[in-house]
CSV table of C-alpha atoms in Angstrom, one decimal:
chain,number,residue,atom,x,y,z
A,19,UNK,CA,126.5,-49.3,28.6
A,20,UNK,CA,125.2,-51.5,31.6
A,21,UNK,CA,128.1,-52.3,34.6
A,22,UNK,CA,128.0,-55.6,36.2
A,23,UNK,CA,129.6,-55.8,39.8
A,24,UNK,CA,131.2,-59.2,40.3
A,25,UNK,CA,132.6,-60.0,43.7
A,26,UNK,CA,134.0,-63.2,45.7
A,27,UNK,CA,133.3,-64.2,48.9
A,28,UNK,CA,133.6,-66.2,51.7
A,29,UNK,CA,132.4,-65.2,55.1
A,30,UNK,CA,132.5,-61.9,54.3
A,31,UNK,CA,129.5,-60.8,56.2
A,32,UNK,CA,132.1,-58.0,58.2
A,33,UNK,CA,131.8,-55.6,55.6
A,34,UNK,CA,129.7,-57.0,52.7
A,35,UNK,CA,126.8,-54.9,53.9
A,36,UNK,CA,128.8,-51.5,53.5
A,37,UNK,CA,130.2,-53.1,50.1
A,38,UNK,CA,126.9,-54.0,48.4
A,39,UNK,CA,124.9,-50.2,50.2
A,40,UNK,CA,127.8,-48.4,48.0
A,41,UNK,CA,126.7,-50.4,44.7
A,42,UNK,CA,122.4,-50.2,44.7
A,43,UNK,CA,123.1,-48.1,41.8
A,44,UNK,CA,124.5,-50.9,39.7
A,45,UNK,CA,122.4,-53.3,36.9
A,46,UNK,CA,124.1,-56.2,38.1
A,47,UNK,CA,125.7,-57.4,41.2
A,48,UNK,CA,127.1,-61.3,40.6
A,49,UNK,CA,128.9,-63.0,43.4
A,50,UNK,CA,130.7,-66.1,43.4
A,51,UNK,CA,130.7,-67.5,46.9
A,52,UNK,CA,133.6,-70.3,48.1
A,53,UNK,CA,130.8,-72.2,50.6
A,54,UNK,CA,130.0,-69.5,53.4
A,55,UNK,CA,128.4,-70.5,56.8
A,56,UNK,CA,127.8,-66.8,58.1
A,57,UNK,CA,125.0,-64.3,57.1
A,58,UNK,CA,126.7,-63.5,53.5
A,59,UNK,CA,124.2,-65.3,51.9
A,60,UNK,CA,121.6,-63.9,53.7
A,61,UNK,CA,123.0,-60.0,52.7
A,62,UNK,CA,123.2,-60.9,49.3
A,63,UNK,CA,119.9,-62.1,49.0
A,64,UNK,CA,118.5,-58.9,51.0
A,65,UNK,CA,120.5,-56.7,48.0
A,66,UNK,CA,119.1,-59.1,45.4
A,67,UNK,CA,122.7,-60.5,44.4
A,68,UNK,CA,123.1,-63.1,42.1
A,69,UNK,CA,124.8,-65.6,43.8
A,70,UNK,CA,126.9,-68.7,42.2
A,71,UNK,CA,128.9,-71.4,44.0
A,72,UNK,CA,132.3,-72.4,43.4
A,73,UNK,CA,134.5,-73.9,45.2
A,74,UNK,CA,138.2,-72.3,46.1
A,75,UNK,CA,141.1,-72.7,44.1
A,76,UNK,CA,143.2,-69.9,43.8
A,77,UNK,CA,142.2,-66.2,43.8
A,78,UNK,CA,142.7,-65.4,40.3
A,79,UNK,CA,140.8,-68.4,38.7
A,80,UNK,CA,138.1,-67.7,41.2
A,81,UNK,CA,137.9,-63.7,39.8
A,82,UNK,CA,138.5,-64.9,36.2
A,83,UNK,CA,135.6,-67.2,36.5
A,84,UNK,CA,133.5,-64.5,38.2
A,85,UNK,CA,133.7,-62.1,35.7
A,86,UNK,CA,132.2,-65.0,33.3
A,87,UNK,CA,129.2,-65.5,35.0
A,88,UNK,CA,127.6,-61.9,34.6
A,89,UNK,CA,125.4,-60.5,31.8
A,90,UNK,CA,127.4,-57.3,30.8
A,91,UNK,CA,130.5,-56.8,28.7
A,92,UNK,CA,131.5,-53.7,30.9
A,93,UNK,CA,132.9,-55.5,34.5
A,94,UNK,CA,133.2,-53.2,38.0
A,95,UNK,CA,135.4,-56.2,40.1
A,96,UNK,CA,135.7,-55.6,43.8
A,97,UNK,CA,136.7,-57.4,46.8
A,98,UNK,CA,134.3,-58.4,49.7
A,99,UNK,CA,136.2,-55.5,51.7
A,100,UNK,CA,136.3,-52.9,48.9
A,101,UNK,CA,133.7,-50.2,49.6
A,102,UNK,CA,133.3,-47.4,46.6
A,103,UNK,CA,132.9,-43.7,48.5
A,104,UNK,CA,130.2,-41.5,47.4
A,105,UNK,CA,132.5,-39.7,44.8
A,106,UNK,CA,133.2,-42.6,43.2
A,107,UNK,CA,129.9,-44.0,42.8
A,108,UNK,CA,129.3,-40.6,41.0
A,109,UNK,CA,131.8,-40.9,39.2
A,110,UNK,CA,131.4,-44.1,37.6
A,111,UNK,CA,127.7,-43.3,36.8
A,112,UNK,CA,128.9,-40.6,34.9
A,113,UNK,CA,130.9,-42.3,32.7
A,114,UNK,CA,129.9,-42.7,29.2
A,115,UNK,CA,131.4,-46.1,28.1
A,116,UNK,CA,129.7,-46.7,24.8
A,117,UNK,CA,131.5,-43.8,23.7
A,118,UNK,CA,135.0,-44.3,26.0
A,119,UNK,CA,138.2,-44.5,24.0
A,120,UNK,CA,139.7,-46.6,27.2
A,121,UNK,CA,139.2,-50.8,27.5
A,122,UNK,CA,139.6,-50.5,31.3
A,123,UNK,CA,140.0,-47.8,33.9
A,124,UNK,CA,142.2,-47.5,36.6
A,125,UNK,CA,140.6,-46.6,40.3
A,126,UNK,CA,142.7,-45.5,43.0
A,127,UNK,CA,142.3,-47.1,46.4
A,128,UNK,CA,143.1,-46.6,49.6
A,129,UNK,CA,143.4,-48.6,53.2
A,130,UNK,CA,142.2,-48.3,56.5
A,131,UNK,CA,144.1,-50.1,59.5
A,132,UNK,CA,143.3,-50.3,62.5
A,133,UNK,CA,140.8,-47.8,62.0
A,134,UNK,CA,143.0,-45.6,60.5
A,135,UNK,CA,142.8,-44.4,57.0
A,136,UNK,CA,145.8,-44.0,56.2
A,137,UNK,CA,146.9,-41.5,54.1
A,138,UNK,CA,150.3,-41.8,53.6
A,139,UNK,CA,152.0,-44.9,54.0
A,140,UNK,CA,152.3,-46.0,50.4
A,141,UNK,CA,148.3,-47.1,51.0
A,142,UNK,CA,146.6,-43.9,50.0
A,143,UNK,CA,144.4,-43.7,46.4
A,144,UNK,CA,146.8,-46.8,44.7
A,145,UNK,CA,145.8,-47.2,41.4
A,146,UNK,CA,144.4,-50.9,40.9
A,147,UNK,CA,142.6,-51.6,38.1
A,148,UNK,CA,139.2,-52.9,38.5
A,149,UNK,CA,136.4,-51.5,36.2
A,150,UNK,CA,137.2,-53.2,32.7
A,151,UNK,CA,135.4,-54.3,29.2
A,152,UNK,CA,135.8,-58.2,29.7
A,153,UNK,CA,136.4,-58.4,26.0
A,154,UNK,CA,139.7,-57.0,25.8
A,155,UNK,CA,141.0,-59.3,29.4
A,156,UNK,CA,140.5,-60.3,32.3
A,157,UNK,CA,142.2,-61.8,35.4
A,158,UNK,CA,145.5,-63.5,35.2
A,159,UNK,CA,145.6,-67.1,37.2
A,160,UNK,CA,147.6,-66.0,40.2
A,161,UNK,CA,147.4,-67.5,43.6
A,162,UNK,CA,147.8,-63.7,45.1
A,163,UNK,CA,148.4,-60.5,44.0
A,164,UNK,CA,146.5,-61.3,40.6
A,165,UNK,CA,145.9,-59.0,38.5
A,166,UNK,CA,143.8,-57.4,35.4
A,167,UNK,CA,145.5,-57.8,32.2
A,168,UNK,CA,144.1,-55.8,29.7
A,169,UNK,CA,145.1,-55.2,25.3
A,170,UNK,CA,144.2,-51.8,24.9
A,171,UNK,CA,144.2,-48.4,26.7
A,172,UNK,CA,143.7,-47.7,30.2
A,173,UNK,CA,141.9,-44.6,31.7
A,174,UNK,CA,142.4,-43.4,35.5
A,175,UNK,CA,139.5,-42.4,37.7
A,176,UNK,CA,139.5,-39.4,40.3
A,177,UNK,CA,138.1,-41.0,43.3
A,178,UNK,CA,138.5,-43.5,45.4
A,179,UNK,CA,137.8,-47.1,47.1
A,180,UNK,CA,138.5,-47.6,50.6
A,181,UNK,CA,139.9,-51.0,51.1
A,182,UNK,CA,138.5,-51.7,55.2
A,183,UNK,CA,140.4,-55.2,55.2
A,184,UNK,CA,141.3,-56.1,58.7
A,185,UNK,CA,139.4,-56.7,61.4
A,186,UNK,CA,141.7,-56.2,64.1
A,187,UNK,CA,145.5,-57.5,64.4
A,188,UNK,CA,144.5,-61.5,64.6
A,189,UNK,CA,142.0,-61.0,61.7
A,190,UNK,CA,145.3,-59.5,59.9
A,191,UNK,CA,147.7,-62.2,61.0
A,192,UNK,CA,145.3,-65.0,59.8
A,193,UNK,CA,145.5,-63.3,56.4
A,194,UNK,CA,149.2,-62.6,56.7
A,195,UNK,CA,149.3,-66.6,57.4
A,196,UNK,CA,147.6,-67.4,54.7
A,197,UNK,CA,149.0,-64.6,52.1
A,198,UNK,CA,152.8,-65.1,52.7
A,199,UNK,CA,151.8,-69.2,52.0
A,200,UNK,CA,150.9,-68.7,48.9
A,201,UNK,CA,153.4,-66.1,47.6
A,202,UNK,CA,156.0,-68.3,48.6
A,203,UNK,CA,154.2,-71.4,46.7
A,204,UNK,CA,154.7,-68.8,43.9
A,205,UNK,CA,158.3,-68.2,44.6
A,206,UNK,CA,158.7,-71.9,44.3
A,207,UNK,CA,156.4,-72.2,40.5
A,208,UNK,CA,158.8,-69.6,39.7
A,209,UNK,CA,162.1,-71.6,40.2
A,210,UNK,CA,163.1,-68.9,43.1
A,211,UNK,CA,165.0,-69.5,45.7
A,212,UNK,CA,165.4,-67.9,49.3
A,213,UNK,CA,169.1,-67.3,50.7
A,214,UNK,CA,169.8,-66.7,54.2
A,215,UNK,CA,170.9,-63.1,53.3
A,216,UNK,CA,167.8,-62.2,51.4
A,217,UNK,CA,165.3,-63.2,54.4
A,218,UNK,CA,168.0,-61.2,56.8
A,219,UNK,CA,168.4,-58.4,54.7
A,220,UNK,CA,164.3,-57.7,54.0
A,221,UNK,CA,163.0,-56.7,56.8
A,222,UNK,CA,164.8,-53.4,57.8
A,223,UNK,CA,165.0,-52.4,53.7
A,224,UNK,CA,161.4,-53.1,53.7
A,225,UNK,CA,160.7,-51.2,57.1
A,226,UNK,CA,163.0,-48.2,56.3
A,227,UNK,CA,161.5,-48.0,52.4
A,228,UNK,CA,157.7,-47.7,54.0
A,229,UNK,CA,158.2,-46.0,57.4
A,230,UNK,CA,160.2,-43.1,56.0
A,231,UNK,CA,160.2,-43.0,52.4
A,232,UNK,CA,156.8,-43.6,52.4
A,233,UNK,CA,156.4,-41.6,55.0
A,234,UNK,CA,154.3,-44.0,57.4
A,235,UNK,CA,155.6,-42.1,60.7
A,236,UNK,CA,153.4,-39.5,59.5
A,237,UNK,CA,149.4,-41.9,59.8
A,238,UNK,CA,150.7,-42.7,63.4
A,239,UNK,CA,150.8,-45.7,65.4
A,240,UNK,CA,149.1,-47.4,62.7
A,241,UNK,CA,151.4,-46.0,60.0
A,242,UNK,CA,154.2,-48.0,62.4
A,243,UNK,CA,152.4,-51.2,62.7
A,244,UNK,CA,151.7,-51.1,58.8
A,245,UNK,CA,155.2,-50.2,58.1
A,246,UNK,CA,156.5,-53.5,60.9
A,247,UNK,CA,154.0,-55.8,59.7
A,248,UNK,CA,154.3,-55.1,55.9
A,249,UNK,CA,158.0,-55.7,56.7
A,250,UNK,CA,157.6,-59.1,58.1
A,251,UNK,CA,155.8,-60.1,55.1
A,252,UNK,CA,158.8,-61.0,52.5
A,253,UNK,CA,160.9,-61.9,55.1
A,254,UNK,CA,158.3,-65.3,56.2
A,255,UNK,CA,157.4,-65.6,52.7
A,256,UNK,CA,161.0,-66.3,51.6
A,257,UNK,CA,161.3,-68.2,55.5
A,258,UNK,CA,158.5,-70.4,54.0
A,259,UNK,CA,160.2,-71.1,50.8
A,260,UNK,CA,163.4,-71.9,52.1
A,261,UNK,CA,161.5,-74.0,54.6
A,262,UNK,CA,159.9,-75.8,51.4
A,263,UNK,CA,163.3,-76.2,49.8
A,264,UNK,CA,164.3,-78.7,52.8
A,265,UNK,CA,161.7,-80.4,52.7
């Protein structure tokens, strides 16, 4: 059974170079591009992507209609940061899916910040699922944190992806700007709504939770900015939705 890899972008030339080196062995590579003005167009061309245009809506109808556009059933979906190690690019090659019992597999994935990979943290080999057969599902319509929903059964893979998002800390606060927007625009879809005591109470549960039972103090300084900044996320997403309820 063929794989296509279907990615979206949008000035993603940072790290699409190491993304696309990792997936030469693939039969297709689709991605759908939101308008970019750096070289990302010029890298997909050079690794003989197809590339589609469409403009930004939300990141789940953007992945939904990515997996659309390519030519095979069986779907490998990755972000413009997601690189596949070696073992994993083995692994997947290996697989034979016109005789798999599974609908979608499960690959574990884990982050590097701030040069780091971290290996504790709550960030090392996370199962996400991204390698699927588009005929039993496909992405829900989520502004962020979307998701695969698949009807059927789920395999897990051994190895892993290693998930290089950030830049440096202003590349991760421009995310975090962004990110904690549109959760709280889901908050509000949701009919939530953000007490004083919640956005209080967050940030040291949140901090404790990931610095020691998670054990971040163990990856380091970056294990203590991950654990503080990963804290300050609920607490300005809620501050945002609150901030929307007065308006």
């Amino acid at each position: 059974m063929k794989i296509s890899v279907v990615l979206i972008t949008f000035n993603s030339e940072k790290t699409l170079t190491k993304v696309l080196e990792a997936l030469t062995w693939a039969d297709e590579i689709v991605m759908v591009d939101s308008g970019s003005t750096d070289k990302t167009l010029a890298i997909a061309e050079q690794f003989k992507a197809k590339v589609i245009y469409r403009k930004f809506d939300n990141y789940g109808v953007q992945k939904n209609f990515a997996t659309l556009q390519a030519s095979n059933d069986w779907i490998l979906s990755l972000d413009d940061d997601e690189i596949l190690s070696d073992e994993l690019q083995n692994e997947i090659q290996k697989l034979s899916l016109e005789n798999t019992e599974f609908q979608a597999f499960k690959i574990p994935r884990s982050l590097i910040f701030l040069g780091k990979l971290l290996r504790f943290s709550g960030e090392y080999k996370r199962l996400t699922l991204r390698l699927f057969n588009r005929n039993f599902g496909n992405w829900n319509t989520e502004h962020v944190h979307e998701s695969v929903e698949i009807q059927g059964k789920i395999g897990v893979l051994a190895n892993h992806i290693l998930h290089d998002s950030y830049r440096d800390l202003t590349d991760y606060f421009n995310k975090f700007n962004k990110y904690t927007s549109l959760g709280a625009k889901t908050l509000a879809e949701r009919g939530k709504r953000a007490s004083v005591s919640t956005i209080v109470l967050r940030f040291p549960i949140t901090f404790l939770k990931i610095y020691f039972l998670k054990a971040a103090c163990l990856d380091g300084y970056a294990g203590f900015m991950w654990a503080l900044l990963s804290a300050m996320n609920p607490v300005i997403k809620y501050a945002k939705l609150k901030e929307s309820e007065n308006l």
